[in-house]
């Protein structure tokens, strides 16, 4: 015990010392920075300002090809990059970004990720959990959510504007209210309602509420079907591109 | 081209013409509910009259991002998918090696009202997390702005400081060197440890490596994409375990290998 105390005291003083040292250097460098400019910007003439293809929806990286199940709905301006699996019946709504370039992202059966959400995966998580982002079945992830290497077990609701940081775990039948922030490695036990920044326990969910959760997911799935039917398997943009190329005299 | 080839080509164009006629008939049947798809008119880099964005040749700007007006992006920086950098009323400068992650928004305060000129300055090797909103603020070198953080006008993040995820930094707040601020409104939480400071610069380098891969992928032309698609199909493999079980060593074609530095085990060994 005493040795532990001594060790902590030692590290404390050491960090303080370092801190002061750094601080003096920082002021010096801040003063120096006004005179030295950052490396000059050399613009490239062949940088594309307008890509007629727009943003590609599916971006493979190396061998990793994002996979979308045949009956999953992915909105046209969503970006799926790297190791992303969108399983049956799930939906990804407009403006969302799922970027599985460091680790795997799985969106389970009948779950949905709503508008402008970002799902990313880190290399490693602070807890023992795998660093991949796992969203299981019947999960509703609200609009503007930010998910990074978290695990969401079946039948959960993540409210709008929530932030889930590395290694957080949301167990079955839980609800996060809108705007909640989960710090790294936080676990939400089953059947509880959490809210706030950082997230705090609010109350237990009643049985009726837990029964409602999959119903919400299914309702959103029904809505996504309507959207899915609106899009044909192939777009007809290529015709317009051909026409455009012809009018500019570019051979196809 | 032989005569037969020519004949087939002509027949092909007849059938395509017929297909287009069928398409038009379908469109006519759909009537007022028809939505005709157009070529994307999204502009990645857009100038407003004389204010045009200056982007370094080594920077990555995702095609889905919009960089508008007076914006300067330095070497090795990356602007990820769905980002908006809108320097319409004032200037934005992004240093070198900085990454601004998906769906973030950088905007500036209205210029020259009550003498307050507030350009947005983001230093070198800064990590701006997903969905962050930076409005007329200054972020110094090697700072870290967490996911979903909001920095309002005149916020100042000093070197090596960190804004925690989901924080809202109020007007004219100064976050000192090496501190973590979080909550709404943002308050001092704790000091950063040495490791965390090292992690910030490491994360910036990791991200610039990763950006290079994405930049290469996004810049590919149609033919390259098709070639890689076929290669991927040809060299499709089951997982490593399956291969080792049946004793097969599979090779990956050159086009499909990613550079080493983005793979986790390689990058972690590299010095910070």
PDB file of C-alpha atoms in Angstrom, chain A residues 15-16 18-19 22-23 26 29-30 33 38-44 47-56 59-65 79 81-82 95-97 99 101-102 116-120 123-124 146-148 161 163-166 181 197 230-232 234-244, chain B residues 16 20 23 37-45 54-64 72-75 80-82 96 101-103 124 130-131 140-141 147-148 158 160 165-166 176-177 183-184 191 194 197 206-207 210 213-214 217-218 220-222 225 232 235 237 252 256 258 262-264 267-268:
ATOM      1  CA  UNK A  15       3.955  14.628 -14.742  1.00  0.00           C
ATOM      2  CA  UNK A  16       3.736  18.057 -13.138  1.00  0.00           C
ATOM      3  CA  UNK A  18       6.952  17.581 -17.449  1.00  0.00           C
ATOM      4  CA  UNK A  19       3.916  19.677 -17.742  1.00  0.00           C
ATOM      5  CA  UNK A  22       6.199  21.609 -21.814  1.00  0.00           C
ATOM      6  CA  UNK A  23       4.331  24.721 -20.962  1.00  0.00           C
ATOM      7  CA  UNK A  26       4.815  25.817 -25.696  1.00  0.00           C
ATOM      8  CA  UNK A  29       6.970  27.821 -29.738  1.00  0.00           C
ATOM      9  CA  UNK A  30       3.823  29.911 -29.806  1.00  0.00           C
ATOM     10  CA  UNK A  33       5.104  30.313 -34.658  1.00  0.00           C
ATOM     11  CA  UNK A  38       3.585  26.244 -42.135  1.00  0.00           C
ATOM     12  CA  UNK A  39       4.725  24.578 -45.377  1.00  0.00           C
ATOM     13  CA  UNK A  40       3.364  26.365 -48.430  1.00  0.00           C
ATOM     14  CA  UNK A  41       0.326  25.001 -50.177  1.00  0.00           C
ATOM     15  CA  UNK A  42       0.945  23.777 -53.682  1.00  0.00           C
ATOM     16  CA  UNK A  43      -2.377  23.254 -55.409  1.00  0.00           C
ATOM     17  CA  UNK A  44      -2.513  20.576 -58.049  1.00  0.00           C
ATOM     18  CA  UNK A  47      -7.539  18.047 -58.708  1.00  0.00           C
ATOM     19  CA  UNK A  48     -11.148  17.385 -59.655  1.00  0.00           C
ATOM     20  CA  UNK A  49     -13.487  20.172 -58.672  1.00  0.00           C
ATOM     21  CA  UNK A  50     -16.545  18.464 -59.997  1.00  0.00           C
ATOM     22  CA  UNK A  51     -16.874  14.736 -60.373  1.00  0.00           C
ATOM     23  CA  UNK A  52     -19.707  13.864 -62.716  1.00  0.00           C
ATOM     24  CA  UNK A  53     -20.181  10.609 -60.843  1.00  0.00           C
ATOM     25  CA  UNK A  54     -20.698  12.349 -57.550  1.00  0.00           C
ATOM     26  CA  UNK A  55     -19.744  10.448 -54.436  1.00  0.00           C
ATOM     27  CA  UNK A  56     -19.693   6.732 -54.976  1.00  0.00           C
ATOM     28  CA  UNK A  59     -16.071   2.326 -51.750  1.00  0.00           C
ATOM     29  CA  UNK A  60     -14.041  -0.848 -51.684  1.00  0.00           C
ATOM     30  CA  UNK A  61     -10.645  -0.664 -50.039  1.00  0.00           C
ATOM     31  CA  UNK A  62      -8.239  -3.315 -51.177  1.00  0.00           C
ATOM     32  CA  UNK A  63     -10.030  -6.611 -50.796  1.00  0.00           C
ATOM     33  CA  UNK A  64     -12.659  -5.228 -48.515  1.00  0.00           C
ATOM     34  CA  UNK A  65     -15.862  -4.747 -50.404  1.00  0.00           C
ATOM     35  CA  UNK A  79     -21.047   6.269 -48.078  1.00  0.00           C
ATOM     36  CA  UNK A  81     -16.336   2.187 -47.225  1.00  0.00           C
ATOM     37  CA  UNK A  82     -14.252  -0.873 -46.425  1.00  0.00           C
ATOM     38  CA  UNK A  95     -26.304  11.277 -45.412  1.00  0.00           C
ATOM     39  CA  UNK A  96     -25.028   8.521 -43.180  1.00  0.00           C
ATOM     40  CA  UNK A  97     -21.404   7.443 -43.402  1.00  0.00           C
ATOM     41  CA  UNK A  99     -16.589   3.754 -42.722  1.00  0.00           C
ATOM     42  CA  UNK A 101     -11.566   1.064 -42.938  1.00  0.00           C
ATOM     43  CA  UNK A 102      -9.901  -0.010 -39.720  1.00  0.00           C
ATOM     44  CA  UNK A 116     -26.457  11.869 -41.001  1.00  0.00           C
ATOM     45  CA  UNK A 117     -25.137   9.271 -38.603  1.00  0.00           C
ATOM     46  CA  UNK A 118     -21.515   8.290 -38.687  1.00  0.00           C
ATOM     47  CA  UNK A 119     -20.416   4.766 -37.889  1.00  0.00           C
ATOM     48  CA  UNK A 120     -16.735   4.146 -37.688  1.00  0.00           C
ATOM     49  CA  UNK A 123      -8.249  -0.254 -34.252  1.00  0.00           C
ATOM     50  CA  UNK A 124      -8.579  -1.298 -30.704  1.00  0.00           C
ATOM     51  CA  UNK A 146     -21.932   9.000 -33.839  1.00  0.00           C
ATOM     52  CA  UNK A 147     -20.892   5.440 -33.214  1.00  0.00           C
ATOM     53  CA  UNK A 148     -17.337   4.321 -32.898  1.00  0.00           C
ATOM     54  CA  UNK A 161     -27.609  12.946 -31.508  1.00  0.00           C
ATOM     55  CA  UNK A 163     -22.474   9.636 -29.173  1.00  0.00           C
ATOM     56  CA  UNK A 164     -21.128   6.191 -28.426  1.00  0.00           C
ATOM     57  CA  UNK A 165     -17.403   6.068 -27.954  1.00  0.00           C
ATOM     58  CA  UNK A 166     -14.888   3.272 -28.235  1.00  0.00           C
ATOM     59  CA  UNK A 181     -22.921  10.479 -24.625  1.00  0.00           C
ATOM     60  CA  UNK A 197     -23.800  13.740 -21.112  1.00  0.00           C
ATOM     61  CA  UNK A 230     -38.775   3.836 -55.464  1.00  0.00           C
ATOM     62  CA  UNK A 231     -35.266   3.078 -56.714  1.00  0.00           C
ATOM     63  CA  UNK A 232     -34.761   0.910 -59.749  1.00  0.00           C
ATOM     64  CA  UNK A 234     -29.927   0.473 -62.320  1.00  0.00           C
ATOM     65  CA  UNK A 235     -30.054   4.202 -62.709  1.00  0.00           C
ATOM     66  CA  UNK A 236     -30.362   5.758 -66.158  1.00  0.00           C
ATOM     67  CA  UNK A 237     -27.687   8.361 -65.600  1.00  0.00           C
ATOM     68  CA  UNK A 238     -25.379   6.605 -68.027  1.00  0.00           C
ATOM     69  CA  UNK A 239     -27.641   7.749 -70.848  1.00  0.00           C
ATOM     70  CA  UNK A 240     -27.209  11.335 -69.831  1.00  0.00           C
ATOM     71  CA  UNK A 241     -23.481  10.886 -69.477  1.00  0.00           C
ATOM     72  CA  UNK A 242     -23.336   9.364 -72.957  1.00  0.00           C
ATOM     73  CA  UNK A 243     -25.310  12.288 -74.313  1.00  0.00           C
ATOM     74  CA  UNK A 244     -23.067  14.748 -72.543  1.00  0.00           C
TER      75      UNK A 244
ATOM     76  CA  UNK B  16     -30.651  -0.297 -77.282  1.00  0.00           C
ATOM     77  CA  UNK B  20     -34.757   3.442 -74.587  1.00  0.00           C
ATOM     78  CA  UNK B  23     -37.948   3.329 -70.989  1.00  0.00           C
ATOM     79  CA  UNK B  37     -32.128  11.030 -62.484  1.00  0.00           C
ATOM     80  CA  UNK B  38     -29.568  13.626 -63.408  1.00  0.00           C
ATOM     81  CA  UNK B  39     -25.833  13.653 -63.389  1.00  0.00           C
ATOM     82  CA  UNK B  40     -24.502  14.761 -60.030  1.00  0.00           C
ATOM     83  CA  UNK B  41     -24.171  18.498 -59.831  1.00  0.00           C
ATOM     84  CA  UNK B  42     -22.435  18.409 -56.490  1.00  0.00           C
ATOM     85  CA  UNK B  43     -19.296  20.497 -56.446  1.00  0.00           C
ATOM     86  CA  UNK B  44     -16.510  19.297 -54.240  1.00  0.00           C
ATOM     87  CA  UNK B  45     -14.537  22.502 -54.501  1.00  0.00           C
ATOM     88  CA  UNK B  54      -6.800  26.366 -52.310  1.00  0.00           C
ATOM     89  CA  UNK B  55      -6.146  22.706 -51.675  1.00  0.00           C
ATOM     90  CA  UNK B  56      -2.723  21.161 -51.586  1.00  0.00           C
ATOM     91  CA  UNK B  57      -2.035  18.362 -54.013  1.00  0.00           C
ATOM     92  CA  UNK B  58      -1.348  15.863 -51.216  1.00  0.00           C
ATOM     93  CA  UNK B  59      -4.544  16.578 -49.365  1.00  0.00           C
ATOM     94  CA  UNK B  60      -7.539  14.277 -49.552  1.00  0.00           C
ATOM     95  CA  UNK B  61     -10.918  15.835 -50.123  1.00  0.00           C
ATOM     96  CA  UNK B  62     -13.700  13.290 -50.372  1.00  0.00           C
ATOM     97  CA  UNK B  63     -15.901  13.771 -53.452  1.00  0.00           C
ATOM     98  CA  UNK B  64     -18.919  14.006 -51.183  1.00  0.00           C
ATOM     99  CA  UNK B  72      -6.951  26.801 -47.522  1.00  0.00           C
ATOM    100  CA  UNK B  73      -6.127  23.179 -46.963  1.00  0.00           C
ATOM    101  CA  UNK B  74      -2.522  22.268 -46.259  1.00  0.00           C
ATOM    102  CA  UNK B  75      -0.371  19.317 -47.119  1.00  0.00           C
ATOM    103  CA  UNK B  80     -13.677  13.184 -45.095  1.00  0.00           C
ATOM    104  CA  UNK B  81     -17.046  12.180 -46.486  1.00  0.00           C
ATOM    105  CA  UNK B  82     -19.914  14.578 -46.092  1.00  0.00           C
ATOM    106  CA  UNK B  96      -0.950  20.339 -42.715  1.00  0.00           C
ATOM    107  CA  UNK B 101     -13.652  13.561 -40.156  1.00  0.00           C
ATOM    108  CA  UNK B 102     -16.978  12.607 -41.643  1.00  0.00           C
ATOM    109  CA  UNK B 103     -19.973  14.922 -41.549  1.00  0.00           C
ATOM    110  CA  UNK B 124      -1.265  21.318 -38.031  1.00  0.00           C
ATOM    111  CA  UNK B 130     -16.958  12.975 -36.737  1.00  0.00           C
ATOM    112  CA  UNK B 131     -19.845  15.379 -36.781  1.00  0.00           C
ATOM    113  CA  UNK B 140      -3.913  25.194 -32.469  1.00  0.00           C
ATOM    114  CA  UNK B 141      -1.487  22.500 -33.560  1.00  0.00           C
ATOM    115  CA  UNK B 147     -16.784  13.437 -31.957  1.00  0.00           C
ATOM    116  CA  UNK B 148     -19.844  15.637 -32.095  1.00  0.00           C
ATOM    117  CA  UNK B 158      -4.550  25.632 -27.373  1.00  0.00           C
ATOM    118  CA  UNK B 160      -2.357  19.611 -27.270  1.00  0.00           C
ATOM    119  CA  UNK B 165     -16.889  14.006 -27.401  1.00  0.00           C
ATOM    120  CA  UNK B 166     -20.217  15.784 -27.379  1.00  0.00           C
ATOM    121  CA  UNK B 176      -5.419  25.790 -22.115  1.00  0.00           C
ATOM    122  CA  UNK B 177      -2.521  23.551 -23.032  1.00  0.00           C
ATOM    123  CA  UNK B 183     -19.846  18.581 -21.091  1.00  0.00           C
ATOM    124  CA  UNK B 184     -22.403  21.178 -22.027  1.00  0.00           C
ATOM    125  CA  UNK B 191      -5.187  17.065 -17.518  1.00  0.00           C
ATOM    126  CA  UNK B 194       1.769  12.102 -21.718  1.00  0.00           C
ATOM    127  CA  UNK B 197      -0.667  13.662 -25.991  1.00  0.00           C
ATOM    128  CA  UNK B 206      -2.557   7.385 -38.874  1.00  0.00           C
ATOM    129  CA  UNK B 207      -5.310   9.395 -40.378  1.00  0.00           C
ATOM    130  CA  UNK B 210      -5.525   6.304 -44.167  1.00  0.00           C
ATOM    131  CA  UNK B 213      -5.712   5.074 -49.337  1.00  0.00           C
ATOM    132  CA  UNK B 214      -9.108   6.679 -49.575  1.00  0.00           C
ATOM    133  CA  UNK B 217      -9.642   4.785 -54.176  1.00  0.00           C
ATOM    134  CA  UNK B 218     -11.841   7.795 -54.796  1.00  0.00           C
ATOM    135  CA  UNK B 220     -10.078   5.913 -59.645  1.00  0.00           C
ATOM    136  CA  UNK B 221     -11.590   6.015 -63.066  1.00  0.00           C
ATOM    137  CA  UNK B 222     -14.310   3.764 -64.360  1.00  0.00           C
ATOM    138  CA  UNK B 225     -12.900   0.210 -60.837  1.00  0.00           C
ATOM    139  CA  UNK B 232     -11.713  -9.061 -56.448  1.00  0.00           C
ATOM    140  CA  UNK B 235      -9.273 -13.672 -55.924  1.00  0.00           C
ATOM    141  CA  UNK B 237     -11.322 -15.959 -50.646  1.00  0.00           C
ATOM    142  CA  UNK B 252      -3.394 -11.140 -53.426  1.00  0.00           C
ATOM    143  CA  UNK B 256      -5.815  -5.125 -54.193  1.00  0.00           C
ATOM    144  CA  UNK B 258      -3.416  -1.895 -49.277  1.00  0.00           C
ATOM    145  CA  UNK B 262      -2.938   1.514 -42.575  1.00  0.00           C
ATOM    146  CA  UNK B 263      -3.048  -1.994 -41.163  1.00  0.00           C
ATOM    147  CA  UNK B 264      -3.256  -1.820 -37.397  1.00  0.00           C
ATOM    148  CA  UNK B 267       1.065   1.135 -37.828  1.00  0.00           C
ATOM    149  CA  UNK B 268       1.226   0.587 -34.109  1.00  0.00           C
TER     150      UNK B 268
END
